[in-house]
Tab-separated table of C-alpha atoms (C1' of nucleotides) in Angstrom:
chain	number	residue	atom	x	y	z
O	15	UNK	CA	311.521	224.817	-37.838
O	16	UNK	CA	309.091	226.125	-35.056
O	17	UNK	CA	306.057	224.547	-33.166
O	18	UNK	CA	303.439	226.422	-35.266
O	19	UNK	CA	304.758	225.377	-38.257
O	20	UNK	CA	304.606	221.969	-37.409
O	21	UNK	CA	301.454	221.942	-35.787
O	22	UNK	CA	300.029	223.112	-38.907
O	23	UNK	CA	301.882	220.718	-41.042
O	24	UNK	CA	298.965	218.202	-38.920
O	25	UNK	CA	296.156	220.594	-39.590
O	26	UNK	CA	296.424	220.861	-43.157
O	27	UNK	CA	296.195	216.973	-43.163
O	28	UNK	CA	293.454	217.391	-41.331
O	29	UNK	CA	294.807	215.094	-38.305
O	30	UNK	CA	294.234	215.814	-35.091
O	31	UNK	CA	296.432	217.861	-32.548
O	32	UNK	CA	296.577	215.804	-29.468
O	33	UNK	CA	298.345	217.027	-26.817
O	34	UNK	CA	300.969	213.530	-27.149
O	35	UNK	CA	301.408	214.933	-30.369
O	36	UNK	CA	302.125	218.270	-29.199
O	37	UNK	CA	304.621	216.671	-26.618
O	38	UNK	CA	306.542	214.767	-28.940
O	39	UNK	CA	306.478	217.444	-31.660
O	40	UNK	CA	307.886	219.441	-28.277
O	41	UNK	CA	310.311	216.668	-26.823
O	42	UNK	CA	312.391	217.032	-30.842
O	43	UNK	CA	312.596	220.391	-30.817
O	44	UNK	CA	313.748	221.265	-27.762
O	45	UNK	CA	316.407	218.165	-27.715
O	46	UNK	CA	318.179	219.673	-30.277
O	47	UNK	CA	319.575	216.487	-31.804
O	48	UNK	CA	318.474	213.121	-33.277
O	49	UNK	CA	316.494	210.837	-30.574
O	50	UNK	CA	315.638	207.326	-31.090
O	51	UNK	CA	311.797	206.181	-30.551
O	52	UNK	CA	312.584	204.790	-27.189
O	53	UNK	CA	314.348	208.354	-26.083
O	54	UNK	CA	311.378	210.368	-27.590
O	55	UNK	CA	309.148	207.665	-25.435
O	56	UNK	CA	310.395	208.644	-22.208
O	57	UNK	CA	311.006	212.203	-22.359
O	58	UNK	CA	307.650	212.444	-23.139
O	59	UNK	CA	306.944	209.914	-20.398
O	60	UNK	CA	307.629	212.160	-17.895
O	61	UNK	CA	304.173	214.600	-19.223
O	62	UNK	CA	302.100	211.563	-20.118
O	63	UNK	CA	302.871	208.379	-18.134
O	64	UNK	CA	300.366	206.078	-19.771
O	65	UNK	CA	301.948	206.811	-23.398
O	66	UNK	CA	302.168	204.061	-25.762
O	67	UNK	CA	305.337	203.391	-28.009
O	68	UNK	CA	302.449	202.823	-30.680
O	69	UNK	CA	301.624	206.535	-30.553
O	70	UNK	CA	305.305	207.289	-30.527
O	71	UNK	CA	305.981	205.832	-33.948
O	72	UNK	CA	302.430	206.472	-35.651
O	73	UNK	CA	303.536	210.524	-34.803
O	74	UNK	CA	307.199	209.797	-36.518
O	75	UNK	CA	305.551	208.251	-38.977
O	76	UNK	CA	303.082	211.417	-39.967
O	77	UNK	CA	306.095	213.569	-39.791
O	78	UNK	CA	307.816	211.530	-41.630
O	79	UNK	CA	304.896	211.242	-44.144
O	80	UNK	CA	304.863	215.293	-44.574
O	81	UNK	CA	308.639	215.226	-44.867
O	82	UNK	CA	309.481	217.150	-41.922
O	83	UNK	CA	311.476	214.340	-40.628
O	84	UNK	CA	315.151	212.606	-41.309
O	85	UNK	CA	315.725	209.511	-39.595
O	86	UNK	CA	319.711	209.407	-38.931
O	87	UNK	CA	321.205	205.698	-39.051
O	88	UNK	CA	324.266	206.125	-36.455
O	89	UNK	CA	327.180	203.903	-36.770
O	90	UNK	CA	326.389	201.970	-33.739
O	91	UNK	CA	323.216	200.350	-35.698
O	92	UNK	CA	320.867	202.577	-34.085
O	93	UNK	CA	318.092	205.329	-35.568
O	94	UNK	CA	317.756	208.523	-34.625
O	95	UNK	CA	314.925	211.044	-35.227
O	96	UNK	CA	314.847	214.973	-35.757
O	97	UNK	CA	313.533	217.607	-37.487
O	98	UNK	CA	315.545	218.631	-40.556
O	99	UNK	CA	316.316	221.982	-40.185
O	100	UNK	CA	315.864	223.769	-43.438
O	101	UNK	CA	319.114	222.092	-44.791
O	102	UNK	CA	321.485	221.276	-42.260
O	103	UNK	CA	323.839	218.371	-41.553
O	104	UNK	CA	325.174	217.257	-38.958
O	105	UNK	CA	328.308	216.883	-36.886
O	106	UNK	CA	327.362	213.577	-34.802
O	107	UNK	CA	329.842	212.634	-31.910
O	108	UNK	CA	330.150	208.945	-31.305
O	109	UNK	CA	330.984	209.196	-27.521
O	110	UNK	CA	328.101	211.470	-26.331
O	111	UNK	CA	325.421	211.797	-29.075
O	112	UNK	CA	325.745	215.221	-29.472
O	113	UNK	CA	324.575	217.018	-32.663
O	114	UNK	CA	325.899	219.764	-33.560
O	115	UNK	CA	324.166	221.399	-37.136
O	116	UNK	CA	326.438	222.717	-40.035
O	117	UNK	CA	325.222	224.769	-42.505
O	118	UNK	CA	327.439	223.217	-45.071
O	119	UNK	CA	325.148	221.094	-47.885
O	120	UNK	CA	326.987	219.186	-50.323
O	121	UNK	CA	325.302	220.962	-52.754
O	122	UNK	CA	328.161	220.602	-55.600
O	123	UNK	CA	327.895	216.970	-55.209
O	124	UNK	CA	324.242	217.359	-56.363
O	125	UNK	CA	324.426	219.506	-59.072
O	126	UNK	CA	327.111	216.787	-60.321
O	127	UNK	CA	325.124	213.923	-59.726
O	128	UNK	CA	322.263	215.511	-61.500
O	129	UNK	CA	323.989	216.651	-64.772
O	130	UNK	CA	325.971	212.902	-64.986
O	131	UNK	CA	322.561	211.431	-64.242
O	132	UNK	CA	320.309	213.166	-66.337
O	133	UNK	CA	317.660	210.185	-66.502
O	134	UNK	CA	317.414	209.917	-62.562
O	135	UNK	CA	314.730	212.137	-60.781
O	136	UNK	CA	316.627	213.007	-56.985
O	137	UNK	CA	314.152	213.083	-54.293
O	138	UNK	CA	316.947	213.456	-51.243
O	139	UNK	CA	319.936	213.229	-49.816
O	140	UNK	CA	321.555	212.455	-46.938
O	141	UNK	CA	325.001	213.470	-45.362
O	142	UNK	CA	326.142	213.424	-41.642
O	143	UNK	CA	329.526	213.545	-40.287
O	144	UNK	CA	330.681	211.604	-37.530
O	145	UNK	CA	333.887	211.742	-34.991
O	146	UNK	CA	334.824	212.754	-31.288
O	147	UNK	CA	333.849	215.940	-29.866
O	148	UNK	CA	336.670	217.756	-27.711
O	149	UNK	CA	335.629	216.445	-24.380
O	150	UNK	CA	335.232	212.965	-25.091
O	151	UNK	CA	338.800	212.738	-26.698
O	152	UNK	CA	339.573	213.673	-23.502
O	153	UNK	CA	337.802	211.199	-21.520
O	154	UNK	CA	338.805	208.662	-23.926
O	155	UNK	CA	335.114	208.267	-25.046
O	156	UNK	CA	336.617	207.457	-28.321
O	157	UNK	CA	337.561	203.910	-26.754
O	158	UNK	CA	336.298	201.355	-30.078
D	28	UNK	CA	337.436	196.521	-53.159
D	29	UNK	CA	338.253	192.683	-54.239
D	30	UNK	CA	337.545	189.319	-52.927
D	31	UNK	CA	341.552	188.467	-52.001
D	32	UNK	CA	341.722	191.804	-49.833
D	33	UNK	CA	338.951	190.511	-48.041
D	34	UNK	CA	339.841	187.502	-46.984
D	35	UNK	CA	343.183	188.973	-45.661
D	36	UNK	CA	341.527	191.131	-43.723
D	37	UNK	CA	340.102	187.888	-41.397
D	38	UNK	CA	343.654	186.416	-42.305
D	39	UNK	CA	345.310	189.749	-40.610
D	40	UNK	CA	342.688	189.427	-37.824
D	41	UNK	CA	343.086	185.463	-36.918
D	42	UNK	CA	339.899	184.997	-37.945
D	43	UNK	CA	339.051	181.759	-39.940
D	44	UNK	CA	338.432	181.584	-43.537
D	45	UNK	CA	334.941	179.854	-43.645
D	46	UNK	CA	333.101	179.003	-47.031
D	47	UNK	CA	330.425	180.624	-46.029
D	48	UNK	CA	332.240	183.746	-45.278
D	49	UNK	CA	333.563	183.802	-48.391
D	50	UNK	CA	330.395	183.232	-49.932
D	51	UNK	CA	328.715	186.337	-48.241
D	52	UNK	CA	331.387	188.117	-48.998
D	53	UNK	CA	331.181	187.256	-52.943
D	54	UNK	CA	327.462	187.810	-53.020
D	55	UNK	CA	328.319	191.107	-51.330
D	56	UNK	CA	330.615	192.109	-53.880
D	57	UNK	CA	328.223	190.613	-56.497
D	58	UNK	CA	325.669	192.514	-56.104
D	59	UNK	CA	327.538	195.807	-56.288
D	60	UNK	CA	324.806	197.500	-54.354
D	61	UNK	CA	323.260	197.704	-50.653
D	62	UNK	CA	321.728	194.202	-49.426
D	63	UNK	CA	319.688	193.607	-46.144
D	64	UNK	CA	320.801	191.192	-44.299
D	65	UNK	CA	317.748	188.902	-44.957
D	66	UNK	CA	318.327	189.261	-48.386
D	67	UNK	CA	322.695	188.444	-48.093
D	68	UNK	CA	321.113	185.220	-46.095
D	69	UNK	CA	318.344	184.362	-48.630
D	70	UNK	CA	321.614	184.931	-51.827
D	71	UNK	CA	323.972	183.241	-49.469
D	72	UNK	CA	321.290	180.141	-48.866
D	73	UNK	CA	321.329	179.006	-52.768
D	74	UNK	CA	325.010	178.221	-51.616
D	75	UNK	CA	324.102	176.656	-48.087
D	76	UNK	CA	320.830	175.803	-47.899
D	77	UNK	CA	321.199	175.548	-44.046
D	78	UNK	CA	323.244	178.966	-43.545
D	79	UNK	CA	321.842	180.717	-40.079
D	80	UNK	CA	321.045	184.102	-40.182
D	81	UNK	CA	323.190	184.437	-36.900
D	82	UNK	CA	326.144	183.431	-39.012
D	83	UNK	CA	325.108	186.563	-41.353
D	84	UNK	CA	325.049	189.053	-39.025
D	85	UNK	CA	328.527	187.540	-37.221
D	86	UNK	CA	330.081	187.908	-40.588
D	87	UNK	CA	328.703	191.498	-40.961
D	88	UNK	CA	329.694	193.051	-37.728
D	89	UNK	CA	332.935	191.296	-38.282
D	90	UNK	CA	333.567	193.254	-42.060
D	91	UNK	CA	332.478	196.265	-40.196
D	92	UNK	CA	334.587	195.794	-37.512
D	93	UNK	CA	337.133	196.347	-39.427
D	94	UNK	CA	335.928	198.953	-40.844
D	95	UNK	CA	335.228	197.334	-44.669
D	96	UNK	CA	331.636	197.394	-44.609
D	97	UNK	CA	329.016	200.524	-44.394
D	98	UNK	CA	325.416	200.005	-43.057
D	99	UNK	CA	323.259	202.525	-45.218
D	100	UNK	CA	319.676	203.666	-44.060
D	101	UNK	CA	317.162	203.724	-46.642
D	102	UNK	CA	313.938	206.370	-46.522
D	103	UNK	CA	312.054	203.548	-45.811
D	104	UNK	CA	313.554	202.708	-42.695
D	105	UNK	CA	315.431	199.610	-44.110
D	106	UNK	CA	318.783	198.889	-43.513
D	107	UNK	CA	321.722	197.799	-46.284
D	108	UNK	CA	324.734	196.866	-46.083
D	109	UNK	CA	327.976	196.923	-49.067
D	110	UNK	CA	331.254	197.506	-48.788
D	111	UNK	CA	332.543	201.013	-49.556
D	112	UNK	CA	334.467	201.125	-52.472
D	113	UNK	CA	337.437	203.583	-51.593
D	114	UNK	CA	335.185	206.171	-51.052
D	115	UNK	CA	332.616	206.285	-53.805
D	116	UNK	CA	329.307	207.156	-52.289
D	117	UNK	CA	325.474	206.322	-54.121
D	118	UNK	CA	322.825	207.335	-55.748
D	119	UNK	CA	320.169	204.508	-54.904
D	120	UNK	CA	316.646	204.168	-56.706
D	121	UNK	CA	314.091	204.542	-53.930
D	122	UNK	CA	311.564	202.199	-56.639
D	123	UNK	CA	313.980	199.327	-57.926
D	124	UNK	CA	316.922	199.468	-55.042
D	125	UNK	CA	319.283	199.755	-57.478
D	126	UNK	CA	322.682	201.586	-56.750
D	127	UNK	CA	324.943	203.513	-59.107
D	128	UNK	CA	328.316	204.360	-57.238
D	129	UNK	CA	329.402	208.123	-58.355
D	130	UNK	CA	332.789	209.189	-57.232
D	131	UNK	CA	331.949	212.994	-55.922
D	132	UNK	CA	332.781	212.754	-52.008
D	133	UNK	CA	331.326	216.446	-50.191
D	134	UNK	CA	335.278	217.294	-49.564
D	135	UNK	CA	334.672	220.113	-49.801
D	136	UNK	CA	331.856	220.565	-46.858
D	137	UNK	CA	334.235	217.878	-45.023
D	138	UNK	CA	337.076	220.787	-44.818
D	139	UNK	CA	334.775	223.211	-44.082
D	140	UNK	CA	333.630	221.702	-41.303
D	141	UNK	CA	336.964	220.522	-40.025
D	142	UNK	CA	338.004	223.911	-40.134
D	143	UNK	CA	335.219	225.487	-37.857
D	144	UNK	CA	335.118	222.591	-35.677
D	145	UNK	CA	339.053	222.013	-34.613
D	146	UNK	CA	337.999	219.812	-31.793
D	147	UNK	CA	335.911	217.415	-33.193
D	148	UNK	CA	337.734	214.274	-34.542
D	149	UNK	CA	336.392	213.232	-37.591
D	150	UNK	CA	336.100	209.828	-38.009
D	151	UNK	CA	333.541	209.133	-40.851
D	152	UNK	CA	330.750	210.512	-42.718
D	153	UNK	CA	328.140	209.255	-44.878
D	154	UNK	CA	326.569	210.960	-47.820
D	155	UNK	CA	323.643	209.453	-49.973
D	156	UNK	CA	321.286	210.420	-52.602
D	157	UNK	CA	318.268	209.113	-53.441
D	158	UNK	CA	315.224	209.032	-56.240
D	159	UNK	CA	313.931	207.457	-59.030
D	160	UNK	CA	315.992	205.883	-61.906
D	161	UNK	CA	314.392	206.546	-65.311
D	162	UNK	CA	312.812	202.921	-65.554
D	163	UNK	CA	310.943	203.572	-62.276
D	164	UNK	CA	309.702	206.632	-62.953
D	165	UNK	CA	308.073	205.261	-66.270
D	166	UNK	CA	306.333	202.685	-64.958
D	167	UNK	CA	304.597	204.794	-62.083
D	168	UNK	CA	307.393	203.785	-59.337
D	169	UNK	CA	307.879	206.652	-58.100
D	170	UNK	CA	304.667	206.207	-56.036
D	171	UNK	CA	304.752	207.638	-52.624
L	2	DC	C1'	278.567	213.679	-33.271
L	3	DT	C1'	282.006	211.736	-36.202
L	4	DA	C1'	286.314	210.525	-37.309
L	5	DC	C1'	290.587	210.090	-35.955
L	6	DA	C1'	293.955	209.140	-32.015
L	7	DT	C1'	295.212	206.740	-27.839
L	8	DG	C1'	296.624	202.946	-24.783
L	9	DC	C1'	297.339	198.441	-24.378
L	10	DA	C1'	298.723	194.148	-25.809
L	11	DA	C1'	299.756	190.977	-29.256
L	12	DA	C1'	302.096	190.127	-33.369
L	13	DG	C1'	305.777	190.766	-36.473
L	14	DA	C1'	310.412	192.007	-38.002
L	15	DC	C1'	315.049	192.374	-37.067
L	16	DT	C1'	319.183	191.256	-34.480
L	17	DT	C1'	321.832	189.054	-30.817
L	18	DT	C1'	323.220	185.250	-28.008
L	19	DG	C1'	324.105	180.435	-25.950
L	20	DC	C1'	325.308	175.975	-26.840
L	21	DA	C1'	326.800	171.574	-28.846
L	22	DC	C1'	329.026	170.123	-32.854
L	23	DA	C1'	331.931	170.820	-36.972
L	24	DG	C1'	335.721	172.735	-39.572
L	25	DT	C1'	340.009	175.672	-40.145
L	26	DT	C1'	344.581	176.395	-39.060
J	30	DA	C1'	344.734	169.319	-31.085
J	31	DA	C1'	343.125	173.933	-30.161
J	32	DC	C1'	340.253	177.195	-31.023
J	33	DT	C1'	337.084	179.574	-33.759
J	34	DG	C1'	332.834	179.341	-36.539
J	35	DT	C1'	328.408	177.166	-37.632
J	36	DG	C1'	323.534	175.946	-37.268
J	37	DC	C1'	319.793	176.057	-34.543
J	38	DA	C1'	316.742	177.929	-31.472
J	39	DA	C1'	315.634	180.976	-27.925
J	40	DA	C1'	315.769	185.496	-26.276
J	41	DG	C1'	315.977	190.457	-26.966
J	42	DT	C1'	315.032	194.577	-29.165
J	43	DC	C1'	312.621	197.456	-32.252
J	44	DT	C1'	308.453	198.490	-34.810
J	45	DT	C1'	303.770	197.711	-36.436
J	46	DT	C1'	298.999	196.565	-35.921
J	47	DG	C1'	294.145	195.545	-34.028
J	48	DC	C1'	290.737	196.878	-31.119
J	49	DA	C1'	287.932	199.121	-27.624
J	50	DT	C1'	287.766	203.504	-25.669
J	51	DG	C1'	288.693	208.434	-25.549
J	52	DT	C1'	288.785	213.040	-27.487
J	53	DA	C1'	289.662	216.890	-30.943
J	54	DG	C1'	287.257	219.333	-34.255
DNA sequence: CTACATGCAAAGACTTTGCACAGTT
DNA sequence: AACTGTGCAAAGTCTTTGCATGTAG
């Protein structure tokens, strides 16, 4: 997943590239892992003060609408936003937020689900692992 | 997943046995798929009319503090609560909401990425699938 | 120039919290 | 009797929406 490919996931739709687009397209790619709304808000804050949360969401939303999107429910309640990456998961750790991608998909899973569930037409799937990355085990950021 | 090793879990915890925790918890269990939490309160309310949704959401965080119930994120941003069933995971009509629990966990993808990540502490994963069940699909519900 | 996007603010949805009273143990 | 839970309502947070203005195409 690259900038131009995005950017012309908007132009084929015939919306408009705005440079808060742009930003935000900018902000998730170059975070590297899932950001909720508000985090996406103020990273691109710091490029366009006057942004509105409005034009925050109404930009997930259109990549959510083209499907370039996965919004990641962590276990603390919260959402998270990123880019799917052409079939990766992720490794999600609890203390610090970091994402790390695997390139593991449980594929087999799928192809079971399909052939016991002939009748139902799969549109996605989701699958995220979560846990305690080395250094906050040893902080004892895995306090519950 | 049953009602009596429920209830021993607040038992266990010192927590009180309330009717109307055991009523969310049986409509939980009822429905044998994800509910919102507006829709436990509006199931639960048939019970006790004058249930408060605060009491809902105390009872929730309370199953999922320990560790009984999983929130689930739907594509449309919703979330759902159920129990997890020993570790079935679902394959949940994006038209009708239903849920059909299948019993293939991504094991496999779990030891794979235990193996290349030795440091990380896994703790929990989620895995979902979603689509259209065959009576959605023929009546148009698969509408995007 | 036209249509769509933005910023702002209000509205709406969802969730949490404080408090007085009630109910469980 | 002690202490936790409940209902209610207010407050908080998150997200959506309407509208006048701005701007990409």
């Amino acid at each position: 997943m690259n900038l131009n490919q995005v950017l012309a996931g908007f132009r084929e739709r015939g919306l408009k590239l705005t440079p808060q687009r742009q930003q935000i397209v900018m902000v998730l790619l170059a975070a590297g892992r899932p950001l909720s709304a508000r985090e996406i808000a103020d990273l691109v804050h710091r490029s366009f003060p006057n942004i509105g949360l409005g034009t925050v969401y109404r930009t997930l939303e259109a990549l959510r609408g083209f499907g370039l999107l996965d919004e990641i429910l962590f276990p603390d309640g919260g959402k998270r936003f990123e880019f799917h990456r052409q079939h990766q998961h992720h490794l999600i750790c609890l203390g610090c937020g970091q994402a790390v991608a695997f390139p593991f998909c449980p594929a087999d899973c799928l192809v079971k689900v399909a052939e016991q569930n002939p009748d139902f037409e799969v549109r996605g799937h989701t699958f995220a692992v979560f846990g305690y990355c080395r250094d906050c085990r040893e902080t004892g950021g895995q306090g519950e």
